[in-house]
XYZ file of C-alpha atoms in Angstrom:
781
model
C 0.000 0.000 0.000
C 1.578 3.267 -1.128
C 2.076 6.174 1.225
C -0.323 8.992 0.506
C 2.525 11.504 0.196
C 5.314 11.329 -2.372
C 8.519 10.621 -0.516
C 11.911 11.948 -1.456
C 13.637 9.631 -3.908
C 16.754 8.273 -2.296
C 19.131 5.343 -2.535
C 18.537 2.468 -0.140
C 21.859 0.722 -0.612
C 25.202 1.847 0.773
C 26.608 5.018 -0.826
C 28.935 4.386 -3.748
C 32.445 5.423 -2.810
C 35.398 5.758 -5.145
C 36.630 2.356 -4.036
C 33.226 0.839 -4.801
C 33.403 1.836 -8.430
C 37.107 0.929 -8.684
C 36.224 -2.634 -7.704
C 34.145 -2.874 -10.864
C 36.731 -1.124 -13.034
C 39.932 -3.005 -12.414
C 41.756 -2.088 -15.586
C 43.371 1.335 -15.114
C 44.212 1.420 -18.816
C 40.559 1.459 -19.643
C 40.011 4.821 -17.962
C 40.036 7.779 -20.332
C 41.715 11.095 -19.949
C 39.381 13.764 -18.638
C 38.865 15.352 -22.061
C 35.171 14.475 -22.389
C 32.666 17.254 -21.757
C 29.567 15.080 -21.296
C 29.040 12.323 -18.750
C 26.298 9.730 -18.390
C 24.993 8.011 -15.269
C 24.096 4.412 -16.109
C 22.236 1.729 -14.126
C 22.390 -2.005 -14.859
C 20.107 -4.994 -14.363
C 21.765 -5.871 -11.077
C 20.686 -5.689 -7.407
C 22.701 -2.473 -7.088
C 20.928 0.775 -6.426
C 23.466 3.332 -7.521
C 24.441 4.619 -10.931
C 27.882 4.406 -12.559
C 29.339 7.372 -14.399
C 30.823 7.096 -17.892
C 32.312 9.551 -20.325
C 30.401 10.154 -23.551
C 32.732 10.238 -26.551
C 32.286 12.714 -29.386
C 30.946 9.985 -31.682
C 28.063 9.268 -29.289
C 27.301 12.777 -28.167
C 24.536 13.331 -30.734
C 22.921 9.942 -30.069
C 22.976 9.741 -26.285
C 19.834 10.698 -24.359
C 18.271 9.983 -20.986
C 15.995 6.940 -21.261
C 18.068 5.184 -23.928
C 20.009 1.979 -23.446
C 23.782 2.100 -23.761
C 26.656 -0.351 -23.808
C 29.326 0.235 -21.215
C 32.369 -1.657 -19.878
C 31.267 -3.184 -16.585
C 32.601 -5.579 -13.980
C 35.776 -7.576 -14.029
C 37.117 -7.817 -17.540
C 35.248 -4.688 -18.678
C 32.616 -6.772 -20.429
C 30.360 -4.563 -22.610
C 27.065 -4.578 -20.723
C 23.718 -3.026 -21.596
C 22.408 -0.471 -19.115
C 20.058 2.508 -19.016
C 21.179 6.116 -19.182
C 19.360 7.897 -16.345
C 21.219 11.216 -16.222
C 23.485 13.401 -18.336
C 25.806 16.008 -16.914
C 28.565 18.292 -18.125
C 30.184 18.364 -14.683
C 33.311 16.172 -14.709
C 33.510 13.532 -11.941
C 36.299 13.723 -9.395
C 38.020 10.599 -10.725
C 38.828 9.205 -14.180
C 35.992 7.240 -15.711
C 35.602 4.903 -18.643
C 33.938 5.700 -21.906
C 30.668 4.333 -23.218
C 31.000 1.726 -25.957
C 27.784 2.536 -27.816
C 24.152 3.621 -27.778
C 21.594 0.874 -28.405
C 18.345 2.743 -29.083
C 17.391 5.305 -31.697
C 14.691 6.804 -29.458
C 14.392 6.946 -25.652
C 12.390 4.009 -24.269
C 11.298 5.874 -21.144
C 9.767 9.264 -20.479
C 10.956 11.509 -17.668
C 7.863 10.639 -15.618
C 8.465 6.922 -16.059
C 12.054 7.383 -14.913
C 10.805 9.175 -11.796
C 8.240 6.435 -11.213
C 10.785 3.631 -11.541
C 13.185 5.482 -9.246
C 10.424 5.601 -6.620
C 9.742 1.882 -7.143
C 13.391 0.997 -6.563
C 13.302 3.007 -3.365
C 9.979 1.679 -2.040
C 10.365 -1.987 -3.006
C 14.074 -1.965 -2.148
C 15.559 -3.322 -5.351
C 17.948 -2.107 -8.046
C 16.799 0.711 -10.321
C 18.218 -1.158 -13.284
C 16.183 -4.226 -12.324
C 13.022 -2.112 -12.315
C 13.816 -0.579 -15.710
C 14.445 -3.991 -17.255
C 11.079 -5.219 -15.968
C 9.272 -2.094 -17.148
C 10.339 -2.246 -20.801
C 8.892 -5.364 -22.524
C 11.288 -7.769 -24.215
C 9.537 -7.118 -27.525
C 10.456 -3.438 -27.214
C 14.042 -4.084 -26.128
C 14.551 -6.565 -28.987
C 12.610 -4.395 -31.475
C 10.400 -7.403 -32.257
C 8.014 -6.880 -35.135
C 10.348 -4.516 -36.968
C 12.824 -4.956 -39.795
C 15.384 -2.821 -41.578
C 14.501 -1.804 -45.148
C 16.353 0.166 -47.790
C 14.802 3.474 -48.794
C 15.717 5.783 -51.658
C 15.569 9.551 -51.345
C 16.453 12.414 -53.667
C 19.624 14.304 -52.828
C 18.745 17.913 -51.909
C 19.378 20.201 -54.840
C 21.973 22.133 -52.859
C 23.963 18.932 -52.463
C 23.940 17.947 -56.146
C 27.216 17.836 -58.001
C 27.469 20.056 -61.041
C 26.803 18.322 -64.347
C 29.467 18.686 -67.023
C 28.427 20.112 -70.407
C 29.110 16.713 -71.987
C 26.423 14.982 -69.819
C 23.189 14.345 -71.635
C 19.704 14.818 -70.097
C 18.403 11.932 -67.994
C 16.660 9.069 -69.754
C 12.888 9.012 -69.322
C 12.825 6.245 -66.686
C 15.501 7.902 -64.554
C 13.789 11.269 -64.884
C 10.466 9.745 -63.816
C 12.029 8.174 -60.732
C 13.763 11.407 -59.731
C 10.609 13.467 -60.276
C 8.563 11.058 -58.151
C 11.049 11.258 -55.280
C 11.194 15.074 -55.387
C 7.422 15.345 -55.629
C 6.913 12.980 -52.688
C 9.480 14.824 -50.594
C 10.371 11.823 -48.457
C 12.249 8.523 -48.841
C 10.434 5.620 -50.522
C 11.173 1.956 -49.910
C 13.065 0.650 -52.949
C 10.602 -2.046 -54.050
C 7.686 0.308 -53.576
C 9.517 2.933 -55.628
C 9.961 0.461 -58.486
C 6.259 -0.335 -58.412
C 5.202 3.313 -58.363
C 7.677 4.341 -61.092
C 6.995 1.151 -63.095
C 10.666 0.400 -63.546
C 13.297 -2.119 -62.584
C 16.378 -1.576 -60.399
C 18.453 -0.265 -63.351
C 17.249 3.373 -63.393
C 17.651 3.598 -59.613
C 21.206 2.232 -59.739
C 22.029 4.742 -62.471
C 20.720 7.644 -60.383
C 22.741 6.387 -57.408
C 25.930 6.304 -59.497
C 25.275 9.869 -60.671
C 24.801 11.071 -57.076
C 21.257 12.295 -57.713
C 19.672 9.938 -55.157
C 20.960 8.110 -52.085
C 20.148 5.030 -50.042
C 19.020 5.265 -46.419
C 18.338 2.347 -44.091
C 15.278 2.609 -41.875
C 13.697 0.261 -39.338
C 9.997 -0.137 -40.072
C 7.126 -1.730 -38.162
C 5.588 -4.984 -39.337
C 3.102 -5.018 -36.449
C -0.354 -6.456 -37.122
C -2.883 -6.080 -34.301
C -4.310 -9.577 -33.780
C -6.545 -8.321 -30.962
C -8.427 -5.984 -33.290
C -11.894 -6.912 -34.367
C -14.400 -4.641 -36.036
C -16.598 -3.107 -33.362
C -19.866 -1.388 -33.991
C -19.790 2.135 -32.534
C -21.967 2.414 -29.452
C -23.279 5.580 -27.883
C -23.426 6.561 -24.218
C -26.027 4.851 -22.034
C -28.489 7.007 -20.102
C -27.257 7.181 -16.527
C -29.527 6.320 -13.606
C -29.765 8.456 -10.467
C -26.893 6.677 -8.692
C -24.637 6.980 -11.721
C -25.528 10.657 -12.150
C -24.591 11.269 -8.516
C -21.207 9.638 -9.083
C -20.644 11.522 -12.349
C -21.489 14.883 -10.767
C -18.619 14.365 -8.291
C -16.181 12.902 -10.823
C -16.648 15.247 -13.789
C -15.257 18.452 -12.151
C -12.010 16.639 -11.237
C -11.624 15.437 -14.820
C -12.155 18.923 -16.213
C -9.880 20.666 -13.717
C -7.117 18.044 -13.808
C -4.663 17.524 -10.987
C -4.153 14.486 -8.788
C -7.311 13.135 -7.190
C -7.901 9.510 -6.195
C -11.446 8.112 -6.338
C -12.662 4.739 -5.072
C -15.821 3.618 -6.882
C -17.620 0.996 -4.804
C -20.405 -0.468 -6.927
C -22.218 -3.770 -6.571
C -21.905 -6.210 -9.469
C -24.028 -5.055 -12.397
C -24.319 -1.468 -11.107
C -22.844 0.160 -14.224
C -19.278 0.915 -13.157
C -18.011 0.365 -16.711
C -20.261 3.127 -18.059
C -18.704 5.527 -15.537
C -15.262 4.466 -16.739
C -16.244 5.078 -20.365
C -17.726 8.510 -19.632
C -14.559 9.528 -17.812
C -12.370 8.241 -20.660
C -14.412 10.118 -23.269
C -14.025 13.294 -21.247
C -10.204 13.144 -21.208
C -10.068 12.121 -24.892
C -12.130 15.219 -25.715
C -9.360 17.212 -24.010
C -6.783 15.675 -26.362
C -5.394 13.386 -23.658
C -5.014 9.643 -23.236
C -6.478 7.189 -20.738
C -4.903 4.107 -19.172
C -7.193 1.272 -18.032
C -5.794 -1.546 -15.893
C -7.796 -4.734 -15.481
C -6.818 -8.098 -14.006
C -5.412 -10.462 -16.629
C -8.299 -12.818 -15.940
C -10.817 -10.092 -16.843
C -9.054 -8.981 -20.015
C -11.579 -10.734 -22.223
C -12.494 -9.913 -25.817
C -15.808 -8.697 -24.394
C -13.982 -6.114 -22.255
C -11.801 -4.933 -25.132
C -14.770 -4.650 -27.502
C -16.656 -2.440 -25.057
C -13.832 0.085 -25.120
C -13.402 -0.154 -28.889
C -17.099 0.468 -29.356
C -16.709 3.875 -27.712
C -13.116 4.869 -28.495
C -11.454 4.885 -31.908
C -7.845 4.006 -31.092
C -7.336 1.338 -28.416
C -4.025 -0.372 -27.650
C -3.912 -3.615 -25.680
C -1.054 -4.836 -23.464
C -1.065 -8.202 -21.707
C 1.055 -11.320 -21.281
C -0.672 -13.435 -23.948
C 0.526 -11.185 -26.761
C 3.600 -12.142 -28.739
C 6.741 -10.032 -28.390
C 6.022 -8.481 -31.788
C 2.489 -7.540 -30.747
C 3.584 -6.066 -27.429
C 6.355 -4.156 -29.147
C 3.945 -2.880 -31.801
C 1.397 -1.636 -29.268
C 4.178 -0.033 -27.196
C 5.466 1.869 -30.240
C 1.928 2.974 -31.126
C 1.472 4.328 -27.602
C 4.863 6.072 -27.610
C 3.995 7.692 -30.963
C 0.728 9.043 -29.547
C -1.410 6.860 -31.830
C -3.544 5.337 -29.047
C -6.294 7.154 -27.188
C -6.921 4.361 -24.691
C -4.475 1.775 -23.348
C -6.139 -1.304 -21.890
C -3.970 -3.872 -20.206
C -3.004 -5.990 -17.250
C -0.520 -5.188 -14.477
C 2.509 -4.222 -16.595
C 0.454 -1.792 -18.694
C 0.892 0.689 -15.856
C 4.248 1.472 -17.515
C 2.798 2.277 -20.947
C 4.790 5.191 -22.459
C 1.799 7.532 -22.837
C 2.990 11.148 -23.055
C -0.373 12.936 -22.685
C -1.913 10.844 -19.947
C -5.089 12.363 -18.512
C -6.662 9.547 -16.475
C -5.894 6.143 -14.972
C -8.688 3.631 -14.323
C -8.197 0.410 -12.336
C -11.049 -2.068 -12.606
C -11.358 -4.796 -9.954
C -8.704 -2.981 -7.969
C -8.881 -5.618 -5.210
C -7.424 -8.373 -7.407
C -4.234 -9.952 -6.049
C -2.991 -10.507 -9.628
C -1.992 -6.835 -9.648
C 0.864 -7.900 -7.354
C 4.006 -9.168 -9.101
C 5.724 -12.126 -7.439
C 9.180 -11.638 -8.971
C 11.657 -8.762 -8.776
C 10.569 -6.006 -8.712
C 7.727 -7.183 -6.449
C 5.472 -4.214 -7.076
C 1.718 -3.842 -6.765
C 0.205 -2.477 -9.978
C -2.527 -0.595 -8.133
C -0.109 1.203 -5.828
C 2.287 2.013 -8.664
C -0.655 3.395 -10.659
C -1.608 5.676 -7.763
C 1.954 6.948 -7.608
C 2.077 7.458 -11.375
C -1.134 9.474 -11.196
C 0.453 11.622 -8.474
C 3.614 12.140 -10.514
C 1.648 12.927 -13.692
C -0.737 15.119 -11.650
C -3.890 13.453 -13.022
C -6.998 11.783 -11.543
C -7.164 8.050 -10.882
C -10.353 6.005 -10.538
C -10.295 2.664 -8.703
C -13.381 0.481 -8.994
C -14.627 -2.729 -7.403
C -17.685 -4.424 -5.992
C -15.458 -5.665 -3.170
C -12.681 -3.095 -2.617
C -9.494 -4.218 -0.935
C -9.302 -3.350 2.745
C -6.272 -1.162 2.002
C -8.221 0.978 -0.469
C -11.291 1.056 1.781
C -9.100 2.236 4.653
C -7.629 4.982 2.457
C -11.153 6.123 1.602
C -12.235 6.115 5.242
C -9.328 8.326 6.269
C -9.822 10.755 3.391
C -6.935 9.755 1.129
C -9.410 8.611 -1.544
C -12.842 10.048 -2.370
C -15.480 7.333 -1.969
C -18.113 7.041 -4.712
C -20.988 4.583 -4.388
C -23.288 2.630 -6.728
C -25.406 0.607 -4.277
C -28.010 -0.683 -6.771
C -27.926 -2.639 -10.009
C -28.943 -0.914 -13.228
C -32.613 -1.052 -14.262
C -33.412 -1.655 -10.568
C -32.638 -5.347 -10.984
C -32.202 -7.104 -7.652
C -29.037 -8.851 -6.578
C -29.439 -12.626 -6.862
C -30.666 -14.623 -3.922
C -27.883 -16.719 -2.403
C -28.561 -20.057 -0.779
C -26.071 -22.012 1.308
C -25.856 -25.783 1.094
C -24.269 -27.274 4.214
C -22.274 -30.237 2.935
C -21.880 -31.609 6.459
C -25.507 -32.689 6.439
C -25.787 -34.069 2.929
C -26.892 -37.727 2.844
C -24.163 -40.042 1.511
C -24.577 -41.292 -2.053
C -23.921 -44.757 -3.291
C -20.996 -45.314 -5.600
C -18.275 -42.783 -6.189
C -18.321 -39.401 -4.430
C -20.188 -36.576 -6.141
C -19.119 -32.949 -6.435
C -22.661 -31.573 -6.610
C -25.370 -32.040 -4.028
C -28.953 -33.047 -4.763
C -30.104 -29.481 -4.158
C -27.612 -28.036 -6.658
C -28.442 -30.696 -9.240
C -32.173 -29.988 -8.907
C -31.574 -26.240 -9.277
C -29.470 -26.830 -12.397
C -32.177 -28.932 -14.015
C -34.806 -26.320 -13.238
C -32.700 -23.469 -14.647
C -31.867 -25.384 -17.833
C -35.481 -26.498 -18.310
C -36.565 -22.841 -18.217
C -34.032 -21.904 -20.903
C -31.389 -20.401 -18.621
C -27.654 -21.044 -18.505
C -25.542 -22.257 -15.609
C -22.069 -21.315 -14.340
C -20.238 -23.625 -11.919
C -17.153 -22.431 -10.030
C -14.505 -24.786 -8.675
C -11.197 -23.070 -8.088
C -9.082 -26.219 -8.453
C -7.862 -27.470 -11.814
C -6.958 -31.032 -12.683
C -8.863 -34.276 -12.065
C -7.879 -35.392 -8.552
C -6.216 -33.058 -6.067
C -4.206 -35.873 -4.494
C -3.480 -39.579 -4.831
C -3.135 -41.729 -1.711
C -2.860 -45.328 -0.599
C -5.686 -46.462 1.734
C -3.498 -49.242 3.149
C -0.540 -47.246 4.456
C -1.734 -43.656 4.001
C 1.059 -42.643 1.635
C 0.291 -39.500 -0.416
C 2.193 -38.948 -3.653
C 4.145 -35.672 -3.333
C 6.358 -33.585 -5.564
C 10.013 -34.553 -5.721
C 11.027 -30.903 -5.250
C 8.200 -29.400 -3.141
C 6.354 -30.253 0.063
C 3.107 -30.454 -1.892
C 0.839 -33.212 -3.129
C 0.821 -33.923 -6.837
C -2.400 -33.313 -8.784
C -3.608 -35.931 -11.235
C -4.535 -34.617 -14.700
C -6.551 -37.325 -16.455
C -6.555 -35.804 -19.945
C -2.759 -35.920 -20.047
C -2.560 -38.942 -17.718
C 0.128 -37.276 -15.634
C 0.817 -36.314 -12.029
C 1.695 -32.633 -11.894
C 3.012 -30.135 -9.340
C 1.195 -26.842 -9.819
C 4.056 -24.867 -8.241
C 7.243 -26.083 -9.922
C 5.838 -27.966 -12.935
C 7.356 -31.345 -12.011
C 5.639 -34.241 -13.810
C 5.615 -37.991 -13.331
C 3.585 -40.949 -14.553
C 0.643 -41.940 -12.339
C 1.432 -44.594 -9.768
C -0.455 -47.850 -10.345
C 0.869 -49.356 -7.084
C 1.845 -47.729 -3.806
C 5.626 -47.087 -3.806
C 5.779 -47.825 -0.045
C 3.637 -50.910 0.567
C 3.064 -52.176 -2.979
C -0.739 -52.210 -2.747
C -2.577 -51.680 -6.042
C -5.668 -49.990 -4.592
C -4.390 -46.409 -4.857
C -7.164 -43.832 -4.793
C -7.580 -40.604 -6.688
C -9.221 -38.241 -4.207
C -10.499 -34.687 -4.347
C -12.238 -32.792 -7.101
C -10.711 -30.639 -9.803
C -12.393 -29.068 -12.805
C -11.593 -32.090 -15.002
C -13.433 -34.490 -12.705
C -16.286 -32.014 -12.322
C -16.692 -31.833 -16.098
C -16.873 -35.627 -16.363
C -19.572 -35.767 -13.683
C -21.649 -32.954 -15.181
C -21.506 -34.462 -18.673
C -22.693 -37.787 -17.270
C -25.560 -36.218 -15.328
C -26.599 -33.789 -18.089
C -25.969 -35.656 -21.351
C -28.464 -33.555 -23.338
C -26.682 -30.290 -22.633
C -23.444 -28.791 -23.942
C -20.805 -28.470 -21.210
C -17.518 -26.579 -21.521
C -14.639 -26.094 -19.115
C -12.533 -22.962 -18.715
C -9.255 -23.216 -16.847
C -5.609 -22.674 -17.688
C -5.358 -26.274 -18.991
C -8.263 -26.088 -21.447
C -7.598 -22.528 -22.612
C -4.028 -22.972 -23.861
C -4.656 -22.418 -27.580
C -4.725 -18.808 -28.828
C -8.286 -17.569 -29.151
C -9.822 -20.469 -27.193
C -10.953 -18.160 -24.411
C -12.762 -15.870 -26.859
C -14.358 -18.759 -28.757
C -15.855 -20.360 -25.645
C -17.240 -17.069 -24.329
C -18.714 -16.204 -27.733
C -20.435 -19.589 -27.901
C -21.740 -19.177 -24.364
C -23.131 -15.741 -25.191
C -24.943 -17.168 -28.241
C -26.497 -19.906 -26.106
C -24.532 -22.693 -27.801
C -23.133 -23.730 -24.406
C -25.556 -24.494 -21.591
C -23.220 -25.173 -18.661
C -19.914 -23.347 -18.236
C -17.654 -24.562 -15.466
C -14.170 -23.566 -14.471
C -11.803 -21.839 -12.107
C -11.861 -18.189 -11.100
C -11.431 -17.058 -14.720
C -15.212 -17.484 -15.098
C -15.954 -15.555 -11.900
C -15.120 -12.015 -12.970
C -15.659 -9.531 -15.751
C -18.337 -11.515 -17.603
C -21.788 -10.158 -18.416
C -24.232 -12.815 -19.652
C -27.899 -11.858 -19.111
C -29.147 -15.430 -19.622
C -27.213 -16.885 -16.667
C -29.920 -17.695 -14.123
C -27.930 -19.984 -11.826
C -24.438 -19.864 -10.419
C -23.173 -22.771 -8.339
C -20.099 -22.649 -6.121
C -19.006 -26.272 -5.837
C -16.691 -25.758 -2.840
C -16.545 -22.358 -1.178
C -13.888 -23.538 1.289
C -11.112 -23.793 -1.308
C -8.511 -21.227 -0.278
C -10.206 -20.360 3.011
C -8.243 -22.553 5.424
C -4.690 -21.561 4.489
C -2.110 -19.779 6.668
C -2.678 -16.349 5.134
C -4.281 -13.410 6.927
C -5.999 -12.408 3.677
C -7.689 -15.783 3.073
C -11.098 -14.655 4.390
C -10.963 -11.462 2.328
C -10.114 -13.374 -0.848
C -12.870 -15.908 -0.252
C -15.476 -13.190 0.320
C -14.374 -11.350 -2.811
C -14.463 -14.481 -4.971
C -17.918 -15.493 -3.750
C -19.293 -11.978 -4.220
C -17.808 -11.723 -7.705
C -19.067 -15.073 -8.963
C -22.498 -14.407 -7.458
C -22.557 -11.236 -9.528
C -22.602 -13.289 -12.746
C -26.207 -14.324 -12.001
C -29.388 -12.321 -12.448
C -28.137 -9.753 -14.948
C -31.110 -10.275 -17.265
C -34.884 -9.885 -16.915
C -35.238 -13.523 -15.774
C -33.315 -12.838 -12.563
C -31.121 -15.470 -11.008
C -29.942 -17.271 -7.917
C -26.699 -18.561 -6.432
C -26.076 -21.782 -4.488
C -22.932 -22.080 -2.374
C -21.737 -25.486 -1.174
C -19.589 -25.362 1.948
C -18.487 -27.296 5.015
C -18.228 -24.068 7.050
C -21.471 -22.132 6.496
C -21.039 -20.291 9.776
C -17.772 -18.644 8.714
C -18.345 -14.863 8.551
C -16.947 -14.435 5.043
C -19.343 -17.063 3.652
C -22.386 -16.007 5.658
C -21.900 -12.311 4.826
C -21.207 -13.009 1.139
C -24.537 -14.850 1.024
C -26.310 -11.655 2.103
C -24.184 -9.343 -0.115
C -23.102 -7.566 3.072
C -19.767 -5.993 2.159
C -20.031 -3.392 4.939
C -20.594 -6.087 7.544
C -17.635 -8.119 6.303
C -15.360 -5.074 6.283
C -16.310 -4.161 9.846
C -15.590 -7.660 11.150
C -12.388 -8.173 9.162
C -11.006 -4.716 9.975
C -11.478 -5.411 13.686
C -9.567 -8.684 13.258
C -6.757 -6.932 11.353
C -6.483 -4.180 13.972
C -6.333 -6.743 16.774
C -3.416 -8.576 15.146
C -1.632 -5.498 13.726
C -2.028 -6.540 10.099
C -2.458 -4.291 7.064
C -3.994 -1.841 6.498
C -3.199 -0.770 10.079
C 0.466 -1.712 9.914
C 2.986 -2.036 7.110
C 4.409 -5.447 6.379
C 7.553 -6.881 4.797
C 8.434 -10.530 4.297
C 11.911 -11.979 3.868
C 12.458 -15.525 2.600
C 15.853 -17.207 3.003
C 16.247 -20.254 0.786
C 18.864 -22.844 -0.109
C 19.099 -26.426 -1.314
C 21.094 -27.002 1.890
C 18.646 -26.855 4.801
C 21.306 -26.225 7.428
C 22.959 -23.448 5.422
C 19.614 -21.686 5.040
C 18.868 -22.098 8.748
C 22.262 -20.709 9.815
C 21.977 -17.638 7.587
C 18.395 -17.026 8.744
C 19.597 -17.068 12.371
C 22.435 -14.695 11.493
C 20.019 -12.362 9.763
C 17.734 -12.443 12.810
C 20.661 -11.450 15.035
C 21.460 -8.542 12.703
C 17.869 -7.300 12.877
C 17.774 -7.580 16.658
C 21.087 -5.739 17.021
C 19.919 -2.956 14.702
C 16.619 -2.654 16.550
C 18.521 -2.229 19.827
C 20.649 0.479 18.223
C 17.579 2.257 16.839
C 15.969 2.053 20.293
C 18.743 4.138 21.876
C 16.511 7.194 21.712
C 13.049 5.678 21.827
C 11.992 2.105 21.055
C 10.923 1.770 17.384
C 7.457 0.388 16.790
C 8.613 -2.749 14.994
C 7.514 -6.338 15.445
C 9.543 -9.182 13.957
C 8.330 -12.763 13.685
C 10.771 -15.490 12.715
C 12.827 -16.960 11.390
C 10.525 -19.929 10.995
C 9.919 -22.587 8.397
C 7.725 -21.221 5.601
C 4.262 -22.816 5.325
C 5.509 -24.544 2.175
C 8.915 -25.421 3.596
C 10.483 -26.981 0.491
C 9.657 -25.353 -2.841
C 11.384 -25.979 -6.172
C 14.114 -27.899 -4.372
C 14.899 -25.108 -1.901
C 14.356 -25.145 1.866
C 12.780 -21.885 2.971
C 12.776 -19.882 6.206
C 10.850 -16.646 6.442
C 10.623 -13.473 8.512
C 7.627 -11.207 8.927
C 8.402 -7.620 9.936
C 5.585 -5.217 10.858
C 5.473 -1.549 11.761
C 2.811 1.183 11.796
C 5.381 3.425 10.089
C 6.554 2.775 6.540
C 9.557 5.026 7.160
C 10.627 3.011 10.209
C 10.202 -0.282 8.363
C 12.280 0.920 5.416
C 14.912 2.392 7.739
C 15.370 -0.994 9.412
C 15.548 -2.901 6.138
C 18.053 -0.444 4.645
C 20.213 -0.643 7.741
C 20.395 -4.452 7.784
C 20.066 -6.021 4.357
C 22.752 -4.253 2.253
C 25.400 -5.225 4.805
C 24.594 -8.947 4.643
C 26.828 -11.266 2.639
C 25.018 -14.469 1.726
C 27.009 -17.715 1.819
C 27.435 -19.699 -1.363
C 24.227 -21.465 -2.299
C 22.053 -19.275 -0.082
C 19.869 -16.391 -1.231
C 17.097 -14.252 0.160
C 14.192 -12.306 -1.281
C 12.449 -9.267 0.137
C 8.778 -8.566 -0.469
C 7.348 -5.227 0.670
C 3.545 -5.346 1.057
C 3.458 -9.112 0.374
C 0.326 -10.840 -0.904
C 1.599 -14.425 -0.976
C 2.255 -15.661 2.564
C 2.928 -19.304 1.654
């Protein structure tokens, strides 16, 4: 969660002394005499948070610019290494420096505001600035994917023509036609295109080149084809209801006046939040500005994209399923100012828009906005900071806002906007709870759906409705065990049970990807009666197809949606009524608007609830509320049935009554009692190694360093810091590494960062041991 005030950008690592840089530049001969008049500060993709200064030679002076990549001698052996130029200065450094080898880019990849934003990220998330910059710029942009170099021909300016001797005859007709075409066009023409337009072969062009009347120029051109583009029928604004008008009356003045202003739009599912987004976007486009819309990857459906394209002419899309060429093409379109609206997932927050006027974050509560690799940033918080740096409004929307955003609204950091009713006065669906503890046992194999849910499905289908079933577990069986000795088949590299995938006939670890053939006999006792227990979406599909043979059933999960376009094809068929029952994981729970869905069934609401994570109740409530919102969006209405073994749990009981306010009150009291976010800031450190003892020893050493530093900081007054650990992580062995973790809490972000900066940069990890730091962590496993 980002501080409400922009903090001073500063370096969290130890200051770079002259000896520090000399360690990386061991060859004195490589240093240049201090004759250069321009110097560049360069950062590299390393966990180092200080820049290195290089001299800019005369040959590079015209090409160098802040935001471009450069090649510079770095490390032992002066290996040419790519880094980012972050500052230029004419002030000579106090010591001799080396000279840049080259400039990689023709145009800067980063704007000044993006450089400021990434500098803040390096400071807040405590990682190298170069690491942040490498993550920000897509590989397709760095590699110039989707472009190629072509030869162009241009006329030599008349002032640069050589004088013709009296003996030279006038140009032949073909040569004259080519030269006239080039002069008339006034710009270079690709050689093959020139031959087509002039209706000639290469001969006349070669002759003009030899006479010095034209010249060749090489240019890199875009071959980008937007595969996400589909023709969209223009749609006009929808008439706003009273609630929407009330929201718009408070939002519109901020859009017209400009300046930073954060809004939190809390609207129940189906309340018309998207129409508010579109009105706001149209307002900033009318001002000649651009809008950035962030949505969770799971909600970035063709339906979502088409809604924006129906109202806005030029839409660019950025998400992980695009090829490098497509991502690079969209990025270049945005940088050239050719996109009015940028729609994308988490990384789209770094889109190089130069006239940004608004940022919108839909489903701002989604944990997929948090990146789990360096830099471990939260897209929502980075977007808020970008809006502050760009001095523009930002609009966060959700039916179930995160407790961090709700807390910011309650203390006045965000302006709270509310849409408490669905459009057209449609009621929220009735939610019924099915207590699985009291379901009568069935003969034969276990069933995933109760009698009550099956009866409701048959009734809905008989009346012409469609059904959505949510089970947030993929695969066929969640674990395989031996009933004789109790052995459970686990991953070779993780302390986790393997999941059986029947379609591929393989046992799979969902964390590290390890695969093995299914066991036909128990490896411990040799018994052949191994059992495949638990329900995944594969097994659910088999059961539903057996029980409802007359209806079309489709599954949506990351296994069945691997082929490009499969997601769009299934949703299109479901919208047309060609699919009667759609089942899947959480990708069917959000961002979908199908008026004919009259029943939503949650097969197991307890999945994800009983895990060692203080956010598990919040996530469960949000998922149940979101999937319930898929029902009852049409005139037929709808209902929701939730199967659970813990119906009395507050998050399930309150989700059944659509009581977000009641859930927030109860959960906030729990968070305050245990000093968890949003009341305190949190950082998590994981020490890992393939050698368990080595990891344990370094974790103990790190704990001693923290305790010593805390005692030093307490010399004046005791700092408000609480440290838990080191302890074994809930998943102790992951991807072959043994893991110990710390949890450090403080009501003050400044105090927390002060402690981390004081301890971590001074630690030297033993060989084979490493640690990761996660500020504002979302994954506690």
